[in-house]
Coordinates of C-alpha atoms in Angstrom, one line a residue:
M1 CA 103.3 92.2 98.8
K2 CA 101.8 94.0 95.7
H3 CA 100.9 92.0 92.6
L4 CA 99.3 93.6 89.5
I5 CA 96.5 91.3 88.3
D6 CA 93.8 93.9 87.7
P7 CA 94.1 97.6 87.3
T8 CA 92.2 98.2 90.5
D9 CA 95.0 96.3 92.5
L10 CA 96.8 99.6 92.3
T11 CA 95.4 102.6 94.2
K12 CA 95.0 105.8 92.1
Q13 CA 98.0 107.2 94.0
E14 CA 100.1 104.1 93.1
T15 CA 99.0 104.4 89.5
D16 CA 100.0 108.1 89.4
Q17 CA 103.3 107.3 91.0
I18 CA 104.1 104.7 88.2
I19 CA 103.1 107.2 85.5
A20 CA 105.2 109.9 87.1
L21 CA 108.2 107.6 87.4
A22 CA 107.8 106.5 83.7
G23 CA 107.8 110.2 82.7
D24 CA 111.0 110.8 84.7
M25 CA 112.6 107.7 83.0
I26 CA 111.8 109.1 79.6
A27 CA 113.4 112.5 80.6
N28 CA 116.4 111.0 82.4
K29 CA 117.2 107.6 80.8
A30 CA 120.8 107.5 82.0
K31 CA 119.7 107.9 85.7
Y32 CA 118.0 104.4 85.6
C33 CA 120.2 102.4 83.3
D34 CA 121.8 100.3 86.1
S35 CA 119.0 100.6 88.8
Q36 CA 118.2 96.8 88.5
R37 CA 121.6 95.5 87.6
Y38 CA 121.2 92.3 89.6
G39 CA 117.4 91.9 89.1
K40 CA 115.8 89.1 87.2
L41 CA 112.5 89.2 85.4
A42 CA 110.8 85.9 84.3
T43 CA 108.5 86.2 81.3
L44 CA 106.0 83.3 81.2
F45 CA 104.1 83.6 78.0
Y46 CA 101.7 80.8 77.4
E47 CA 100.3 82.3 74.2
P48 CA 102.0 84.3 71.4
S49 CA 102.9 87.9 71.9
T50 CA 105.2 90.4 70.1
R51 CA 104.8 93.9 71.7
T52 CA 104.1 92.9 75.3
R53 CA 106.8 90.3 75.6
L54 CA 109.5 92.3 73.9
S55 CA 108.4 95.4 75.8
F56 CA 108.9 93.6 79.1
T57 CA 112.3 92.3 77.9
S58 CA 113.4 95.7 76.7
A59 CA 112.2 97.3 80.0
M60 CA 114.3 95.0 82.2
M61 CA 117.3 95.3 79.9
E62 CA 117.0 99.1 80.0
L63 CA 117.1 98.9 83.8
G64 CA 120.3 96.8 83.6
G65 CA 118.6 93.5 84.7
N66 CA 118.3 90.1 83.2
V67 CA 115.4 88.2 81.6
L68 CA 114.6 84.5 81.6
G69 CA 111.4 82.5 80.8
F70 CA 109.6 81.1 77.8
S71 CA 107.6 82.5 74.8
S72 CA 105.6 79.4 74.3
A73 CA 104.1 76.9 76.7
T74 CA 105.2 74.0 74.4
N75 CA 108.8 74.9 75.3
S76 CA 108.2 74.4 79.0
S77 CA 107.1 71.8 81.5
V78 CA 103.6 72.9 80.8
S79 CA 103.6 70.5 77.9
K80 CA 104.1 67.7 80.5
G81 CA 101.1 68.8 82.5
E82 CA 102.6 71.1 85.0
T83 CA 100.1 73.5 86.6
V84 CA 100.4 77.3 86.6
Q85 CA 100.9 77.3 90.4
D86 CA 103.6 74.7 90.3
T87 CA 105.4 76.5 87.4
V88 CA 105.3 79.7 89.4
R89 CA 106.6 78.0 92.6
V90 CA 109.6 76.8 90.5
V91 CA 110.3 79.9 88.5
S92 CA 110.1 82.2 91.6
A93 CA 113.2 80.5 92.9
F94 CA 115.1 82.0 89.9
A95 CA 113.5 85.4 89.4
D96 CA 112.6 88.5 91.4
V97 CA 109.4 89.4 89.5
I98 CA 107.3 87.4 87.0
A99 CA 105.3 88.7 84.0
M100 CA 102.7 86.2 82.8
R101 CA 100.4 86.0 79.8
H102 CA 97.9 83.2 79.6
H103 CA 95.1 82.2 77.4
L104 CA 93.0 81.1 80.4
E105 CA 91.2 83.8 82.4
G106 CA 92.3 84.0 86.0
A107 CA 95.7 82.3 85.5
P108 CA 97.7 85.2 86.9
L109 CA 95.4 85.4 89.9
A110 CA 96.0 81.7 90.5
A111 CA 99.7 82.3 90.2
S112 CA 99.7 85.2 92.7
M113 CA 98.1 83.0 95.3
V114 CA 101.3 81.0 95.7
S115 CA 104.1 83.3 94.5
P116 CA 106.7 84.7 96.9
V117 CA 107.6 87.3 94.2
P118 CA 105.4 89.9 92.5
I119 CA 103.2 88.6 89.6
I120 CA 102.4 90.9 86.7
N121 CA 99.4 90.0 84.6
A122 CA 100.5 90.6 81.0
G123 CA 97.0 89.5 79.6
D124 CA 94.7 86.7 80.6
G125 CA 92.3 85.6 77.9
S126 CA 89.8 88.3 77.1
H127 CA 89.6 89.3 80.8
S128 CA 92.3 91.9 81.7
H129 CA 95.5 93.6 80.5
P130 CA 96.6 96.0 83.3
T131 CA 100.1 96.9 81.9
Q132 CA 98.5 97.9 78.6
T133 CA 96.2 100.1 80.7
L134 CA 99.2 101.8 82.4
T135 CA 100.6 102.3 78.9
D136 CA 97.3 103.9 77.8
L137 CA 97.2 106.2 80.8
L138 CA 100.7 107.4 80.2
T139 CA 100.0 107.9 76.5
I140 CA 96.8 109.9 77.3
F141 CA 98.7 112.1 79.8
R142 CA 101.6 112.7 77.4
E143 CA 99.3 113.5 74.4
L144 CA 96.8 115.7 76.3
G145 CA 98.6 116.8 79.4
Q146 CA 95.7 115.4 81.6
I147 CA 93.6 112.4 82.3
D148 CA 90.8 114.0 84.4
G149 CA 87.9 115.4 82.4
I150 CA 88.4 113.6 79.1
T151 CA 85.8 112.2 76.8
I152 CA 87.0 108.9 75.4
G153 CA 85.5 106.8 72.7
F154 CA 86.1 103.0 72.5
C155 CA 85.6 101.6 69.0
G156 CA 85.4 98.1 67.7
D157 CA 85.4 94.9 69.6
L158 CA 84.3 96.0 73.1
K159 CA 83.0 92.6 74.1
F160 CA 86.2 90.5 74.0
G161 CA 88.7 93.5 74.2
R162 CA 90.6 93.0 77.4
T163 CA 92.4 96.3 76.9
V164 CA 89.1 98.1 76.8
H165 CA 87.8 96.4 80.0
S166 CA 91.0 97.2 81.9
L167 CA 91.2 100.9 80.8
I168 CA 87.6 101.6 81.7
K169 CA 88.3 100.2 85.2
A170 CA 91.3 102.4 85.6
L171 CA 89.6 105.5 84.2
S172 CA 86.8 105.1 86.9
R173 CA 89.4 106.4 89.4
Y174 CA 89.7 109.8 87.6
E175 CA 87.4 112.8 87.7
G176 CA 85.0 114.0 85.0
I177 CA 85.5 111.0 82.7
K178 CA 82.9 110.5 79.9
I179 CA 82.7 107.3 77.9
V180 CA 81.3 106.7 74.4
L181 CA 81.0 103.1 73.3
I182 CA 81.1 102.6 69.5
A183 CA 80.5 99.0 68.5
P184 CA 78.2 96.7 66.5
E185 CA 75.4 95.0 68.5
E186 CA 77.3 91.7 68.6
L187 CA 80.5 93.2 70.1
R188 CA 79.1 95.6 72.7
L189 CA 80.7 96.1 76.1
P190 CA 79.8 93.3 78.6
D191 CA 77.1 94.1 81.1
Y192 CA 79.4 93.5 84.1
I193 CA 81.7 96.3 83.0
K194 CA 78.7 98.6 82.4
Q195 CA 77.1 97.8 85.8
D196 CA 80.1 97.2 88.0
V197 CA 82.2 100.0 86.7
C198 CA 80.3 102.6 84.8
C199 CA 77.1 102.6 86.7
S200 CA 78.5 101.9 90.2
E201 CA 81.1 104.7 89.7
S202 CA 78.5 107.1 88.1
I203 CA 80.5 107.4 84.9
P204 CA 78.4 108.8 82.1
F205 CA 78.4 106.5 79.1
R206 CA 76.4 106.0 75.9
E207 CA 76.4 103.5 73.0
V208 CA 76.4 104.5 69.4
S209 CA 76.7 102.7 66.1
T210 CA 79.1 104.8 64.1
M211 CA 82.3 106.9 64.6
E212 CA 81.0 109.8 62.6
E213 CA 78.2 110.8 65.0
V214 CA 80.7 111.3 67.9
L215 CA 84.2 112.0 66.6
G216 CA 83.8 115.8 67.0
E217 CA 83.3 115.5 70.8
L218 CA 86.1 113.0 71.6
D219 CA 89.5 113.8 73.2
V220 CA 90.7 110.2 72.8
L221 CA 89.6 107.6 70.2
Y222 CA 90.6 104.1 71.3
M223 CA 90.5 101.8 68.3
T224 CA 90.3 98.0 68.4
R225 CA 89.9 95.4 65.7
V226 CA 86.4 94.3 64.7
Q227 CA 87.0 90.6 64.5
K228 CA 85.4 88.8 61.6
E229 CA 85.6 85.4 63.4
R230 CA 83.2 86.7 66.1
F231 CA 80.4 86.9 63.6
L232 CA 78.3 83.8 62.8
D233 CA 76.9 85.6 59.7
E234 CA 79.5 86.9 57.2
D235 CA 76.9 89.2 55.7
E236 CA 76.3 90.8 59.1
F237 CA 80.1 91.4 59.4
D238 CA 80.2 93.0 55.9
R239 CA 77.3 95.2 56.9
V240 CA 79.1 96.8 59.9
K241 CA 82.8 96.5 59.1
D242 CA 83.2 99.8 57.2
S243 CA 81.6 101.8 60.1
F244 CA 84.7 101.0 62.1
V245 CA 87.5 101.9 59.7
L246 CA 89.3 105.1 60.5
D247 CA 90.5 107.1 57.5
K248 CA 91.5 110.6 56.6
E249 CA 87.9 111.7 55.8
K250 CA 86.7 110.7 59.3
M251 CA 89.7 112.3 60.9
K252 CA 88.5 115.7 59.4
L253 CA 85.5 115.4 61.9
A254 CA 87.8 115.1 64.9
K255 CA 89.2 117.8 67.3
P256 CA 92.6 119.2 66.4
K257 CA 94.1 117.6 69.5
M258 CA 92.3 114.3 69.6
A259 CA 94.6 111.4 70.3
V260 CA 94.1 108.1 68.4
L261 CA 95.2 105.1 70.5
H262 CA 95.3 101.4 69.5
P263 CA 96.8 98.5 71.5
L264 CA 97.9 96.9 68.2
P265 CA 98.2 94.8 66.1
R266 CA 95.9 96.5 63.6
V267 CA 94.5 94.8 60.5
N268 CA 92.4 97.3 58.5
E269 CA 90.6 99.3 61.2
I270 CA 93.0 102.2 60.8
L271 CA 94.2 102.9 57.3
P272 CA 97.9 103.6 56.8
E273 CA 97.0 107.1 55.5
V274 CA 96.2 108.1 59.1
D275 CA 99.7 107.3 60.3
S276 CA 101.1 110.6 59.2
D277 CA 98.4 112.6 61.1
H278 CA 99.9 114.2 64.3
R279 CA 97.0 112.8 66.3
A280 CA 97.9 109.2 65.5
A281 CA 99.5 108.2 68.8
Y282 CA 99.6 104.4 68.5
F283 CA 103.2 104.0 67.6
R284 CA 104.3 106.5 70.4
Q285 CA 102.0 104.4 72.6
V286 CA 104.2 101.3 72.0
E287 CA 107.4 103.1 73.2
N288 CA 105.4 104.4 76.2
G289 CA 104.8 100.8 77.1
K290 CA 108.5 100.1 77.6
F291 CA 108.9 103.0 80.0
V292 CA 105.7 102.3 82.0
R293 CA 106.8 98.7 82.4
M294 CA 110.3 99.9 83.6
A295 CA 108.5 102.0 86.2
L296 CA 106.1 99.2 87.2
I297 CA 109.0 96.7 87.7
T298 CA 110.9 99.2 89.7
K299 CA 107.9 100.1 91.9
L300 CA 106.8 96.5 92.5
L301 CA 110.3 95.6 93.7
E302 CA 110.5 98.7 95.8
W303 CA 107.1 97.9 97.4
K304 CA 107.7 94.1 97.8
D305 CA 108.4 94.2 101.6
D306 CA 106.5 97.4 102.4
P307 CA 103.2 96.7 104.2
A308 CA 101.9 100.1 103.1
H309 CA 101.7 98.6 99.5
S310 CA 99.7 95.4 99.9
M311 CA 96.9 94.0 97.9
P312 CA 93.5 95.6 98.3
V313 CA 91.1 93.9 100.8
D314 CA 88.8 91.5 99.0
K315 CA 85.7 92.8 100.8
D316 CA 83.2 91.4 98.3
R317 CA 84.4 87.8 98.5
I318 CA 81.8 85.2 99.4
E319 CA 83.2 82.6 101.8
N320 CA 80.4 80.0 101.4
T321 CA 81.4 78.8 97.9
G322 CA 79.7 75.4 97.9
D323 CA 76.5 76.7 96.4
Y324 CA 77.9 78.1 93.2
V325 CA 79.8 76.9 90.1
C326 CA 81.6 78.8 87.2
H327 CA 80.8 77.4 83.7
N328 CA 83.2 79.7 81.8
R329 CA 85.2 77.3 79.7
K330 CA 88.0 79.8 79.5
C331 CA 88.4 80.1 83.2
I332 CA 91.5 78.6 84.9
C333 CA 89.3 77.1 87.6
N334 CA 87.8 74.7 85.0
H335 CA 91.2 73.5 83.8
E336 CA 93.3 73.1 87.0
S337 CA 92.5 72.0 90.5
L338 CA 92.0 75.3 92.3
P339 CA 89.8 76.4 95.2
P340 CA 86.6 78.0 93.9
M341 CA 86.3 81.7 94.7
F342 CA 83.3 83.9 94.2
K343 CA 82.4 87.5 94.9
R344 CA 79.2 89.7 94.9
S345 CA 79.4 92.5 92.4
P346 CA 77.8 96.0 93.2
D347 CA 74.6 95.0 91.3
G348 CA 74.3 91.9 93.5
V349 CA 75.3 89.4 90.9
I350 CA 77.5 86.5 92.1
R351 CA 80.6 86.2 89.9
C352 CA 83.7 84.0 89.7
R353 CA 86.7 85.7 91.4
Y354 CA 89.0 84.3 88.7
C355 CA 87.3 85.4 85.5
D356 CA 84.3 87.7 86.5
A357 CA 81.8 85.5 84.8
K358 CA 78.3 85.2 86.2
V359 CA 78.0 81.9 88.2
E360 CA 75.1 79.5 88.6
V361 CA 73.7 77.9 91.6
K362 CA 75.0 74.4 91.9
K363 CA 72.4 71.7 91.2
R364 CA 71.8 69.3 94.1

């Protein structure tokens, strides 16, 4: 059975099939309006969400199916202490596919270990957001007519931005990708993404401090919010914040066909004056999210009993787990009773399989 926990759970061929199906759904809406008439999607959202939850709901309704679930953990048995795995065991009796958002990293992976129905990761902490990644890929393709060969700049919070991490992983499957990382020192891309994805896949990347110095070479500018709360020093935040605000003047430096993406919500990193620019694709990106989730639900249900579409082999998993421990306080393994799982990344570092954090040798 195929789950979607991380973008790399899909092969490039499967990713392209989903994007192609989403495109056909956009062009031929009536063709799919009853394709999942008796299907049921459960949305288990343990933390607040507007776009993603409503996008999943709208997607299943467009397919003619039904939606159940909860939009807050306080409205479920979680408030009584029920674990993620027990919740999934129960909900899978009522639904054909489950979309889960959770504040703890690795929660959807834990859910997939016991679920008899496909699990879709709708965002786990600052770790991964693969359905936003599919949305981004569809948007890039619709805006530029291609994904191969693009130069993409990621701007803002690259350290905690799960959408950035996921998209870089997915882009590593395509040819001729170049990446520019635009961020303050405090919010630069984590080393494990640089080493395990960019370096191991030989993707050219460089780090810069301002948009202005690279805007003219970008095909895509992927904006994220620079989060004030991540800075210990408010003066330091005030020093860098204006470098990461997109306005009309900066847009004059960009290519005529450059696409501006943003996973939303925005605060002040893109001024409203940019919204009328034809290159501003972020609201079109939202609608693309509905269609790509329609395609994803359709494909996961189609592939459910097809052995040709199973989860990738976990070849980097380390079986002897008694020597290591994960200290990430946001990892599901440190909040619920779960078997420890570790892996060896391409650079030789041992990481937690749930959250990708570096692990330590257990003291004896």
